[in-house]
Amino acid sequence: MNPQELKSIMGSGLLSFPLTDFDANGDFNKSSYEKRLEWLAPYGASALFAAGGTGEFFSLTGDEYPGIIKTAVDTCRGVVPIIAGAGGPTRFAIQCAQEAEKAGAHGILLLPHYLTEAGQEGLAAHVEAVCKSVKFGVIVYNRATSRLKPETLAGLAERNPNLVGFKDGIGDIEAMVAIYQKMGDRFAYLGGLPTAEVYAAAYKAMGTPVYSSAVFNFIPKTAVQFYEAVRDDDMATQHRLLKNFFMPYLELRNITPGYAVSIVKAGAKIVGHDAGPVRAPLTDLKPAEMEKLKALIDALGPQ
């Protein structure tokens, strides 16, 4: 898949980030991961992002990463495109990007480099080094320590034709509008705040109708239903699902830092698709929190 084909995929539909399955010892569980992808793939997501943020990329080792991406590509071949997460220090991000390309992924989402702050010149050098290390498409993720300004993105886009997507995980509306106005249709845009459904209608209004859904991992039918309600401007359905599920879900998610991932693994376990525990420093939901989440899920009906 060439970069422009990746951009086209990013232009419409619902995207999602599958969990990465671990066994009781915290090791990658290949067979369980294959079954997860086989379950999710037919629900109609435009693409799945393997080893992304919800897939705990930040806890994976360089040795296990290639196998996870290859498993995703092989399992979903001919059914749904796989975009791989990549990130961390520049050389490690390049290593991940090249392994993902070798495994047959359709592109990468370049996650933040983590921890250290950097100016625009340094951020641009980081993104450009990764772009130039591969031929397939790159989507940059604006979040945490990686906050690219419109002028920086314009220069990167001019020098790197395979930089075709921009994902926002910050939620600064003014900055997002400025980037969209500067870059126009040069990029495909993706809303990527945690529990993106809460922000979906607002992002659509400013020209970013596509978003990634974490809850697709355990309530795929409802996730697609909500996406279709946003697409069709069905405010009644949006408000009903926000009131009955998403806002109470946010209250649970916000109890403990890191629960944005933990609560998704908890949901998958509740619906019978257990992905195992989260890796430290994340922590799993407590039993009482699991019960509250189960009540929210059960109220939605069969998925």
Backbone as numpy.savetxt, mean C-alpha at the origin, in Angstrom:
# Nx Ny Nz CAx CAy CAz Cx Cy Cz
6.06 -5.59 -18.25 5.21 -4.39 -18.25 6.10 -3.14 -18.25
5.85 -2.25 -19.20 6.66 -1.04 -19.24 6.08 0.01 -18.28
6.84 1.08 -17.98 6.38 2.07 -17.01 5.04 2.71 -17.33
4.78 2.95 -18.59 3.51 3.58 -18.95 2.32 2.65 -18.73
2.54 1.36 -18.90 1.48 0.40 -18.59 1.21 0.37 -17.09
2.26 0.48 -16.29 2.07 0.56 -14.84 1.29 1.81 -14.48
1.64 2.92 -15.10 0.92 4.17 -14.85 -0.56 4.02 -15.18
-0.86 3.34 -16.27 -2.26 3.13 -16.66 -3.01 2.32 -15.62
-2.37 1.28 -15.09 -2.99 0.46 -14.05 -3.28 1.30 -12.82
-2.37 2.19 -12.49 -2.52 3.06 -11.32 -3.61 4.10 -11.50
-4.10 4.27 -12.72 -5.02 5.36 -13.01 -6.46 5.12 -12.60
-6.81 3.87 -12.28 -8.19 3.59 -11.91 -8.24 2.31 -11.10
-9.35 2.14 -10.40 -9.55 0.91 -9.64 -9.04 0.99 -8.22
-9.30 -0.07 -7.48 -8.89 -0.17 -6.08 -7.58 -0.94 -6.00
-6.65 -0.45 -5.21 -5.37 -1.11 -5.00 -5.29 -1.59 -3.56
-4.48 -2.62 -3.32 -4.38 -3.09 -1.94 -3.01 -3.69 -1.67
-2.71 -3.78 -0.36 -1.40 -4.23 0.11 -1.59 -5.50 0.94
-1.36 -6.67 0.37 -1.55 -7.90 1.13 -0.61 -7.98 2.34
-1.10 -8.60 3.39 -0.27 -8.92 4.54 0.82 -9.91 4.13
1.91 -9.91 4.87 2.93 -10.95 4.70 2.75 -11.96 5.82
2.63 -13.22 5.44 2.35 -14.28 6.41 3.61 -14.74 7.13
3.50 -14.83 8.46 4.56 -15.37 9.29 4.01 -16.55 10.09
4.88 -17.50 10.40 4.46 -18.60 11.26 4.60 -18.21 12.73
4.37 -19.15 13.62 4.39 -18.85 15.05 5.75 -18.36 15.53
6.81 -18.72 14.79 8.16 -18.27 15.15 8.52 -16.95 14.50
7.60 -16.41 13.68 7.87 -15.16 13.00 8.60 -15.30 11.69
8.72 -16.53 11.18 9.37 -16.76 9.89 8.34 -16.71 8.76
8.81 -16.35 7.56 7.91 -16.27 6.41 7.23 -17.60 6.16
5.89 -17.54 5.99 5.09 -18.74 5.77 4.61 -18.72 4.32
5.37 -19.38 3.45 5.13 -19.32 2.02 3.76 -19.89 1.63
3.40 -21.03 2.15 2.14 -21.67 1.74 0.94 -20.84 2.18
1.00 -20.27 3.36 -0.09 -19.42 3.84 -0.20 -18.15 3.01
0.93 -17.60 2.61 0.96 -16.38 1.77 0.35 -16.67 0.40
0.68 -17.83 -0.16 0.11 -18.20 -1.45 -1.41 -18.30 -1.37
-1.92 -18.92 -0.31 -3.36 -19.06 -0.13 -4.03 -17.69 0.03
-3.36 -16.77 0.72 -3.90 -15.41 0.91 -4.07 -14.71 -0.44
-3.02 -14.77 -1.25 -3.07 -14.11 -2.56 -4.12 -14.75 -3.46
-4.22 -16.06 -3.40 -5.23 -16.76 -4.21 -6.64 -16.36 -3.78
-6.83 -16.09 -2.49 -8.14 -15.67 -1.99 -8.45 -14.24 -2.42
-7.48 -13.35 -2.34 -7.72 -11.93 -2.60 -7.77 -11.59 -4.09
-6.99 -12.26 -4.90 -6.83 -11.88 -6.30 -8.14 -11.76 -7.08
-9.11 -12.66 -6.91 -10.32 -12.58 -7.73 -11.29 -11.45 -7.33
-11.05 -10.76 -6.24 -12.00 -9.74 -5.78 -11.97 -8.46 -6.61
-11.00 -8.32 -7.50 -11.05 -7.22 -8.44 -10.14 -6.04 -8.18
-9.15 -6.18 -7.31 -8.18 -5.09 -7.14 -7.40 -4.91 -8.45
-7.07 -3.66 -8.78 -6.32 -3.39 -10.01 -4.89 -3.90 -9.92
-4.33 -3.88 -8.72 -2.98 -4.39 -8.47 -2.83 -4.66 -6.99
-1.92 -5.57 -6.66 -1.57 -5.86 -5.27 -0.11 -5.48 -5.04
0.14 -4.84 -3.90 1.49 -4.40 -3.56 2.09 -5.38 -2.56
2.99 -6.22 -3.03 3.62 -7.21 -2.17 4.72 -6.56 -1.34
4.80 -6.96 -0.06 5.83 -6.45 0.85 5.81 -4.93 0.92
4.62 -4.36 1.01 4.48 -2.93 1.23 4.45 -2.63 2.72
3.90 -1.46 3.07 3.84 -1.09 4.48 2.99 -2.05 5.29
1.78 -2.37 4.80 0.92 -3.32 5.48 1.53 -4.72 5.46
2.37 -4.97 4.47 3.08 -6.25 4.38 4.36 -6.28 5.18
4.56 -5.28 6.05 5.69 -5.22 6.98 7.05 -5.23 6.29
7.15 -4.50 5.19 8.44 -4.39 4.49 9.56 -4.00 5.45
9.23 -3.11 6.37 10.23 -2.57 7.29 10.84 -3.62 8.21
10.23 -4.80 8.29 10.77 -5.85 9.17 11.39 -7.00 8.40
11.41 -6.92 7.07 11.92 -8.02 6.26 13.44 -7.92 6.09
14.08 -9.06 5.96 15.52 -9.10 5.70 15.78 -9.14 4.19
17.00 -8.78 3.83 17.37 -8.83 2.43 17.36 -10.25 1.88
17.58 -11.23 2.73 17.59 -12.62 2.28 16.19 -13.13 1.95
15.20 -12.73 2.74 13.85 -13.28 2.52 13.03 -12.47 1.53
13.39 -11.22 1.30 12.61 -10.34 0.41 12.42 -10.93 -0.99
13.49 -11.38 -1.69 13.27 -11.88 -3.06 12.27 -13.02 -3.14
12.30 -13.92 -2.16 11.38 -15.05 -2.17 9.94 -14.62 -1.98
9.72 -13.61 -1.18 8.36 -13.10 -0.96 7.81 -12.50 -2.25
8.62 -11.70 -2.92 8.16 -11.07 -4.16 7.93 -12.13 -5.25
8.84 -13.08 -5.36 8.68 -14.13 -6.38 7.43 -14.96 -6.10
7.16 -15.25 -4.84 5.95 -15.99 -4.49 4.71 -15.23 -4.93
4.69 -13.93 -4.69 3.54 -13.11 -5.09 3.37 -13.09 -6.61
4.47 -12.90 -7.32 4.41 -12.85 -8.79 3.94 -14.18 -9.35
4.51 -15.27 -8.88 4.15 -16.60 -9.40 2.70 -16.95 -9.09
2.24 -16.60 -7.90 0.88 -16.94 -7.49 -0.16 -16.14 -8.27
0.15 -14.89 -8.58 -0.84 -13.99 -9.20 -0.63 -13.81 -10.69
0.30 -14.57 -11.27 0.61 -14.42 -12.69 -0.64 -14.58 -13.55
-0.89 -13.59 -14.41 -2.03 -13.65 -15.30 -3.36 -13.29 -14.66
-3.35 -12.99 -13.37 -4.59 -12.67 -12.65 -4.61 -11.22 -12.21
-3.55 -10.80 -11.53 -3.48 -9.42 -11.05 -2.01 -9.00 -10.99
-1.69 -7.78 -11.41 -0.30 -7.33 -11.37 0.22 -7.20 -9.94
1.51 -7.42 -9.78 2.18 -7.29 -8.48 3.17 -6.13 -8.54
3.01 -5.20 -7.63 3.96 -4.11 -7.44 4.65 -4.37 -6.11
5.96 -4.29 -6.10 6.73 -4.63 -4.90 7.05 -3.37 -4.09
7.06 -3.52 -2.79 7.57 -2.47 -1.93 9.09 -2.50 -1.95
9.71 -1.33 -1.88 11.17 -1.22 -1.78 11.46 0.04 -0.99
12.56 0.06 -0.26 12.85 1.25 0.52 14.03 1.06 1.43
14.13 1.91 2.45 15.27 1.88 3.34 16.45 2.62 2.73
17.65 2.37 3.20 18.84 3.05 2.67 18.95 2.88 1.16
19.56 3.82 0.50 19.57 3.84 -0.96 20.07 2.53 -1.56
21.18 2.02 -1.07 21.73 0.81 -1.66 20.85 -0.41 -1.41
20.21 -0.44 -0.24 19.29 -1.54 0.04 18.04 -1.40 -0.84
17.55 -0.16 -1.02 16.39 0.06 -1.89 16.69 -0.37 -3.32
17.90 -0.08 -3.79 18.31 -0.50 -5.13 18.35 -2.02 -5.22
18.91 -2.65 -4.19 18.96 -4.12 -4.16 17.56 -4.70 -4.24
16.62 -4.15 -3.46 15.24 -4.63 -3.48 14.60 -4.41 -4.85
14.80 -3.22 -5.40 14.20 -2.90 -6.70 14.69 -3.87 -7.78
15.98 -4.15 -7.78 16.53 -5.05 -8.80 16.06 -6.48 -8.59
15.94 -6.90 -7.34 15.42 -8.24 -7.07 13.95 -8.35 -7.49
13.18 -7.30 -7.26 11.78 -7.30 -7.66 11.65 -7.37 -9.17
12.49 -6.63 -9.88 12.46 -6.67 -11.34 12.84 -8.05 -11.85
13.85 -8.65 -11.23 14.28 -10.00 -11.61 13.18 -11.03 -11.36
12.41 -10.82 -10.29 11.35 -11.76 -9.93 10.12 -11.63 -10.83
10.06 -10.56 -11.62 8.93 -10.39 -12.53 7.86 -9.45 -12.04
8.14 -8.68 -10.98 7.17 -7.68 -10.52 6.97 -6.63 -11.61
5.85 -5.93 -11.53 5.50 -4.97 -12.57 5.98 -3.56 -12.27
6.56 -3.36 -11.10 7.07 -2.06 -10.71 7.31 -2.06 -9.21
7.75 -0.92 -8.68 7.97 -0.82 -7.24 7.29 0.43 -6.69
6.93 0.33 -5.42 6.56 1.49 -4.63 7.77 1.80 -3.76
8.37 2.97 -3.96 9.56 3.35 -3.22 9.16 3.97 -1.89
9.25 3.17 -0.83 8.88 3.62 0.50 9.96 4.55 1.07
9.65 5.28 2.16 10.63 6.20 2.74 11.91 5.50 3.16
12.98 6.28 3.22 14.29 5.74 3.59 14.43 5.56 5.09
13.47 6.08 5.87 13.40 5.91 7.32 14.44 6.73 8.10
14.03 7.15 9.25 14.82 7.78 10.30 15.46 9.11 9.94
16.57 9.09 9.19 17.33 10.32 9.04 16.62 11.34 8.15
16.71 12.62 8.55 16.15 13.68 7.75 17.08 13.95 6.56
16.54 14.55 5.52 17.34 14.90 4.35 16.69 16.07 3.63
17.51 16.89 3.00 16.99 17.99 2.20 16.50 17.50 0.85
15.94 18.40 0.06 15.38 18.04 -1.24 16.45 17.48 -2.18
17.65 18.03 -2.13 18.71 17.54 -3.00 19.05 16.08 -2.69
19.14 15.78 -1.40 19.44 14.40 -1.01 18.31 13.44 -1.34
17.08 13.87 -1.09 15.93 13.02 -1.42 15.87 12.74 -2.91
16.14 13.77 -3.71 16.12 13.59 -5.17 17.20 12.61 -5.61
18.38 12.71 -5.00 19.47 11.79 -5.36 19.10 10.35 -5.02
18.43 10.18 -3.88 17.99 8.85 -3.46 16.99 8.26 -4.46
15.95 9.02 -4.78 14.93 8.54 -5.71 15.53 8.27 -7.09
16.38 9.19 -7.54 16.96 9.03 -8.88 17.86 7.81 -8.97
18.62 7.55 -7.93 19.50 6.37 -7.94 18.69 5.09 -8.08
17.55 5.02 -7.39 16.70 3.84 -7.50 16.08 3.75 -8.89
15.57 4.87 -9.39 14.95 4.87 -10.73 15.93 4.39 -11.79
17.16 4.85 -11.71 18.14 4.52 -12.74 18.70 3.10 -12.59
18.38 2.44 -11.50 18.88 1.08 -11.28 17.99 0.02 -11.92
16.81 0.41 -12.40 15.85 -0.53 -12.97 15.21 0.07 -14.22
14.53 -0.78 -14.97 13.84 -0.33 -16.17 12.34 -0.20 -15.97
11.79 -0.93 -15.00 10.34 -0.89 -14.84 9.91 0.37 -14.08
8.59 0.52 -13.88 8.04 1.74 -13.31 8.27 1.88 -11.82
8.42 3.13 -11.39 8.63 3.46 -9.99 7.53 4.42 -9.53
6.96 4.13 -8.36 5.99 5.00 -7.71 6.65 5.49 -6.43
6.70 6.79 -6.21 7.34 7.32 -5.01 6.29 7.54 -3.93
6.67 7.24 -2.70 5.74 7.34 -1.57 6.14 8.53 -0.71
5.32 9.56 -0.70 5.56 10.75 0.13 5.03 10.47 1.53
5.95 10.30 2.48 5.53 10.00 3.84 6.72 10.10 4.78
6.46 10.45 6.03 7.49 10.46 7.07 8.65 11.36 6.67
9.86 10.78 6.54 11.05 11.57 6.24 11.23 11.83 4.75
10.34 11.32 3.93 10.44 11.50 2.47 9.29 12.40 2.01
9.57 13.72 1.94 8.53 14.68 1.57 9.06 15.53 0.41
8.68 15.14 -0.77 9.18 15.77 -1.99 8.30 16.95 -2.40
8.94 18.05 -2.75 8.22 19.25 -3.16 7.93 19.21 -4.66
6.97 20.01 -5.13 6.61 19.98 -6.54 7.81 20.18 -7.48
8.68 21.13 -7.17 9.82 21.41 -8.04 10.78 20.23 -8.08
10.95 19.56 -6.95 11.82 18.38 -6.90 11.25 17.26 -7.75
9.94 17.05 -7.62 9.29 16.00 -8.41 9.37 16.30 -9.90
9.22 17.57 -10.27 9.28 17.95 -11.68 10.65 17.62 -12.26
11.72 17.93 -11.52 13.06 17.62 -11.99 13.30 16.13 -12.09
12.82 15.38 -11.10 12.96 13.93 -11.14 12.21 13.33 -12.32
11.02 13.82 -12.57 10.22 13.29 -13.68 10.88 13.57 -15.03
11.51 14.72 -15.14 12.18 15.08 -16.40 13.37 14.17 -16.67
14.09 13.81 -15.62 15.31 13.01 -15.78 15.07 11.51 -15.74
13.89 11.10 -15.23 13.63 9.67 -15.03 12.25 9.30 -15.59
12.20 8.91 -16.85 10.91 8.57 -17.48 10.15 7.45 -16.77
10.87 6.59 -16.05 10.20 5.47 -15.40 9.62 5.84 -14.03
9.77 7.09 -13.59 9.08 7.56 -12.39 7.68 7.99 -12.82
6.68 7.14 -12.55 5.37 7.35 -13.15 4.24 7.52 -12.15
4.56 7.38 -10.84 3.47 7.45 -9.86 3.87 8.17 -8.60
2.85 8.72 -7.93 3.05 9.46 -6.68 1.97 9.02 -5.70
2.42 8.52 -4.55 1.50 8.11 -3.50 1.65 9.06 -2.32
0.54 9.58 -1.82 0.58 10.51 -0.71 0.16 9.84 0.59
1.05 9.88 1.58 0.73 9.35 2.89 0.84 10.40 3.97
0.76 11.67 3.57 0.91 12.78 4.51 -0.42 13.43 4.85
-1.24 13.71 3.83 -2.55 14.30 4.07 -2.54 15.81 4.13
-1.47 16.43 3.65 -1.42 17.89 3.55 -2.09 18.30 2.25
-3.34 18.76 2.35 -4.14 19.05 1.16 -3.49 20.13 0.30
-2.99 21.17 0.94 -2.35 22.26 0.18 -1.16 21.74 -0.62
-0.33 20.91 0.01 0.83 20.36 -0.68 0.41 19.43 -1.81
-0.62 18.62 -1.57 -1.09 17.69 -2.59 -1.64 18.43 -3.79
-2.41 19.48 -3.56 -2.95 20.28 -4.67 -1.81 20.90 -5.46
-0.79 21.40 -4.76 0.35 22.02 -5.44 1.07 21.01 -6.33
1.25 19.79 -5.83 1.91 18.75 -6.62 1.07 18.38 -7.83
-0.23 18.22 -7.62 -1.11 17.85 -8.73 -1.13 18.95 -9.79
-1.19 20.20 -9.36 -1.22 21.31 -10.31 0.10 21.42 -11.08
1.20 21.11 -10.43 2.51 21.17 -11.07 2.73 20.02 -12.05
2.33 18.82 -11.65 2.68 17.63 -12.43 1.57 17.17 -13.38
0.32 17.51 -13.08 -0.78 17.13 -13.96 -0.80 15.65 -14.24
-0.98 15.28 -15.52 -1.11 13.86 -15.85 0.24 13.19 -16.11
1.33 13.86 -15.74 2.65 13.20 -15.84 2.73 12.00 -14.90
2.02 12.09 -13.75 1.99 11.00 -12.78 0.61 10.40 -12.69
0.56 9.14 -12.26 -0.66 8.56 -11.70 -0.57 8.81 -10.19
-1.72 9.09 -9.57 -1.73 9.48 -8.16 -2.49 8.46 -7.34
-2.01 8.28 -6.13 -2.58 7.27 -5.25 -2.70 7.83 -3.83
-3.90 7.79 -3.28 -4.09 8.15 -1.89 -3.61 7.02 -1.00
-2.73 7.33 -0.03 -2.14 6.26 0.75 -2.06 6.52 2.23
-2.98 7.31 2.76 -3.03 7.49 4.21 -3.56 6.22 4.86
-3.16 5.93 6.12 -3.71 4.76 6.80 -5.24 4.83 6.85
-5.91 3.70 6.55 -7.36 3.65 6.42 -7.81 4.73 5.45
-7.39 4.58 4.20 -7.57 5.61 3.17 -9.03 5.89 2.85
-9.92 4.96 3.20 -11.34 5.18 2.90 -11.86 6.47 3.53
-11.35 6.82 4.70 -11.83 8.01 5.40 -11.54 9.29 4.59
-10.49 9.25 3.78 -10.07 10.42 3.02 -10.44 10.33 1.54
-11.04 9.23 1.13 -11.19 8.92 -0.29 -11.98 9.98 -1.05
-13.11 10.41 -0.50 -13.95 11.38 -1.22 -13.23 12.71 -1.38
-12.51 13.14 -0.35 -11.78 14.41 -0.42 -10.68 14.34 -1.47
-9.97 13.21 -1.52 -8.90 13.08 -2.51 -9.46 12.99 -3.93
-10.59 12.36 -4.08 -11.20 12.30 -5.40 -11.54 13.70 -5.90
-12.03 14.54 -4.99 -12.43 15.90 -5.36 -11.26 16.73 -5.88
-10.04 16.40 -5.45 -8.90 17.18 -5.92 -8.08 16.45 -6.98
-8.69 15.43 -7.60 -8.08 14.80 -8.75 -7.33 13.52 -8.49
-7.50 12.94 -7.30 -6.83 11.69 -6.95 -7.86 10.65 -6.54
-8.52 10.01 -7.51 -9.62 9.10 -7.19 -9.20 7.70 -6.77
-7.93 7.35 -6.95 -7.46 6.00 -6.67 -6.80 5.98 -5.29
-7.05 4.91 -4.54 -6.42 4.78 -3.23 -6.14 3.32 -2.93
-5.35 3.09 -1.90 -5.03 1.72 -1.49 -5.80 1.38 -0.23
-6.37 0.19 -0.21 -7.20 -0.24 0.91 -6.52 -1.33 1.71
-6.28 -1.06 3.00 -5.73 -2.09 3.89 -6.80 -3.08 4.31
-8.03 -2.60 4.52 -9.09 -3.48 5.00 -9.50 -4.51 3.94
-9.08 -4.30 2.68 -9.29 -5.30 1.63 -8.75 -6.66 2.07
-7.78 -6.65 2.98 -7.18 -7.89 3.47 -8.14 -8.78 4.25
-9.22 -8.21 4.78 -10.13 -9.06 5.56 -11.60 -8.81 5.27
-11.95 -7.67 4.67 -13.33 -7.44 4.23 -13.31 -6.97 2.77
-12.82 -7.82 1.86 -12.65 -7.39 0.47 -13.95 -6.96 -0.21
-15.05 -7.63 0.10 -16.32 -7.25 -0.51 -16.73 -5.84 -0.10
-16.59 -5.52 1.19 -16.93 -4.19 1.69 -15.96 -3.15 1.14
-14.69 -3.50 1.05 -13.69 -2.57 0.51 -14.02 -2.18 -0.92
-14.41 -3.16 -1.73 -14.79 -2.88 -3.11 -16.09 -2.07 -3.14
-17.03 -2.42 -2.28 -18.30 -1.68 -2.21 -18.05 -0.20 -1.88
-17.15 0.06 -0.95 -16.87 1.44 -0.59 -16.18 2.16 -1.75
-15.23 1.50 -2.41 -14.56 2.11 -3.55 -15.58 2.48 -4.63
-16.51 1.56 -4.90 -17.53 1.84 -5.93 -18.43 2.99 -5.52
-18.70 3.13 -4.23 -19.51 4.24 -3.74 -18.78 5.58 -3.94
-17.46 5.57 -3.72 -16.67 6.78 -3.97 -16.64 7.08 -5.47
-16.41 6.06 -6.26 -16.35 6.24 -7.72 -17.66 6.80 -8.27
-18.79 6.33 -7.72 -20.11 6.71 -8.23 -20.73 7.88 -7.47
-19.98 8.49 -6.56 -20.50 9.58 -5.72 -21.75 9.17 -4.95
-21.75 7.93 -4.50 -22.86 7.41 -3.69 -22.58 7.76 -2.23
-23.02 8.95 -1.83 -22.70 9.45 -0.50 -23.45 8.69 0.59
-24.63 8.19 0.28 -25.39 7.45 1.29 -24.64 6.20 1.74
-24.10 5.44 0.77 -23.34 4.24 1.10 -22.05 4.60 1.83
-21.38 5.63 1.36 -20.15 6.06 2.02 -20.41 6.41 3.49
-21.42 7.22 3.74 -21.69 7.66 5.10 -22.13 6.50 5.99
-22.89 5.57 5.42 -23.33 4.41 6.21 -22.13 3.57 6.65
-21.23 3.29 5.71 -20.07 2.47 6.04 -19.07 3.20 6.93
-18.95 4.50 6.74 -18.08 5.28 7.62 -18.61 5.26 9.06
-19.91 5.44 9.20 -20.51 5.48 10.53 -20.49 4.11 11.21
-20.86 3.07 10.46 -21.04 1.76 11.07 -19.76 0.94 11.20
-18.78 1.23 10.33 -17.55 0.44 10.40 -16.30 1.29 10.54
-16.03 2.17 9.61 -14.71 2.79 9.53 -14.38 3.70 10.73
-15.32 4.48 11.20 -15.00 5.35 12.34 -14.79 4.56 13.64
-15.64 3.57 13.95 -15.33 2.72 15.12 -14.02 1.94 14.94
-13.75 1.54 13.71 -12.50 0.84 13.40 -11.29 1.74 13.69
-11.40 3.03 13.33 -10.32 3.97 13.60 -10.07 4.11 15.10
-11.14 4.09 15.89 -10.97 4.19 17.34 -10.12 3.03 17.87
-10.36 1.84 17.35 -9.54 0.69 17.74 -8.12 0.83 17.22
-7.98 1.23 15.98 -6.66 1.35 15.36 -5.78 2.34 16.11
-6.38 3.39 16.63 -5.61 4.47 17.26 -5.26 4.21 18.73
-5.66 3.07 19.26 -5.36 2.76 20.66 -3.86 2.69 20.91
-3.13 2.07 19.97 -1.70 1.85 20.15 -0.95 2.17 18.86
0.18 2.90 18.93 0.98 3.14 17.73 1.37 1.82 17.06
1.24 1.77 15.74 1.57 0.55 15.00 0.38 -0.35 14.74
-0.74 -0.05 15.37 -1.92 -0.88 15.16 -2.48 -0.77 13.74
-2.04 0.21 12.96 -2.51 0.30 11.57 -2.21 -0.98 10.81
-1.11 -1.65 11.17 -0.78 -2.95 10.58 -1.38 -4.08 11.42
-1.22 -3.99 12.74 -1.66 -5.06 13.63 -3.15 -5.35 13.50
-3.96 -4.30 13.33 -5.41 -4.49 13.27 -5.81 -5.18 11.98
-5.02 -5.02 10.93 -5.32 -5.71 9.68 -5.02 -7.20 9.82
-3.91 -7.53 10.48 -3.63 -8.94 10.73 -4.69 -9.55 11.66
-5.16 -8.76 12.61 -6.21 -9.24 13.50 -7.48 -9.53 12.70
-7.84 -8.63 11.80 -9.03 -8.83 10.98 -8.92 -10.07 10.13
-7.76 -10.29 9.53 -7.56 -11.48 8.71 -7.72 -12.75 9.54
-7.22 -12.73 10.75 -7.36 -13.90 11.63 -8.83 -14.15 11.95
-9.58 -13.10 12.23 -10.98 -13.23 12.59 -11.80 -13.86 11.47
-11.48 -13.50 10.21 -12.28 -14.02 9.08 -11.74 -15.35 8.56
-10.77 -15.95 9.26 -10.31 -17.28 8.88 -9.13 -17.31 7.94
-8.43 -16.19 7.79 -7.25 -16.13 6.92 -6.06 -15.61 7.72
-5.73 -16.34 8.75 -4.70 -15.93 9.71 -3.35 -15.76 9.02
-2.73 -14.59 9.22 -1.41 -14.32 8.64 -0.31 -14.43 9.69
-0.65 -14.92 10.86 0.33 -15.05 11.92 0.55 -13.74 12.65
1.52 -13.70 13.55 1.75 -12.51 14.36 2.48 -11.43 13.57
2.40 -10.20 14.09 3.25 -9.13 13.56 4.65 -9.31 14.15
5.63 -8.76 13.48 6.98 -8.80 14.00 7.25 -7.57 14.87
8.07 -7.76 15.89 8.49 -6.63 16.72 9.18 -5.59 15.83
8.99 -4.30 16.11 8.46 -3.72 17.34 6.94 -3.56 17.37
6.22 -4.07 16.36 4.76 -4.02 16.42 4.25 -5.03 17.43
3.04 -4.81 17.90 2.41 -5.73 18.85 1.02 -6.09 18.35
0.58 -7.30 18.67 -0.73 -7.76 18.26 -1.83 -7.18 19.15
-3.06 -7.16 18.62 -4.19 -6.68 19.40 -4.42 -7.58 20.62
-4.94 -6.98 21.67 -5.29 -7.72 22.88 -6.65 -8.40 22.69
-6.95 -9.45 23.49 -8.21 -10.20 23.32 -9.46 -9.32 23.32
-9.57 -8.35 24.22 -10.76 -7.50 24.27 -10.88 -6.65 23.01
-9.75 -6.23 22.46 -9.76 -5.45 21.22 -10.16 -6.33 20.05
-9.72 -7.57 20.06 -10.12 -8.52 19.03 -11.63 -8.71 19.03
-12.23 -8.81 20.20 -13.67 -8.99 20.29 -14.43 -7.80 19.71
-13.96 -6.61 19.98 -14.61 -5.41 19.42 -14.49 -5.39 17.90
-13.32 -5.77 17.38 -13.14 -5.81 15.94 -14.03 -6.88 15.32
-14.13 -8.02 15.95 -14.98 -9.09 15.44 -16.43 -8.64 15.34
-16.92 -7.88 16.32 -18.29 -7.40 16.28 -18.51 -6.47 15.09
-17.53 -5.63 14.80 -17.64 -4.72 13.65 -17.67 -5.51 12.34
-16.82 -6.52 12.24 -16.75 -7.32 11.02 -18.03 -8.12 10.83
-18.50 -8.76 11.91 -19.70 -9.59 11.81 -20.90 -8.77 11.36
-20.97 -7.52 11.78 -22.11 -6.67 11.41 -22.16 -6.36 9.92
-21.03 -6.55 9.21 -20.99 -6.28 7.78 -21.60 -7.41 6.95
-21.69 -8.59 7.54 -22.21 -9.73 6.81 -21.13 -10.48 6.05
-21.47 -11.54 5.34 -20.49 -12.39 4.64 -19.70 -11.59 3.61
-18.44 -11.95 3.50 -17.56 -11.29 2.53 -17.31 -12.18 1.31
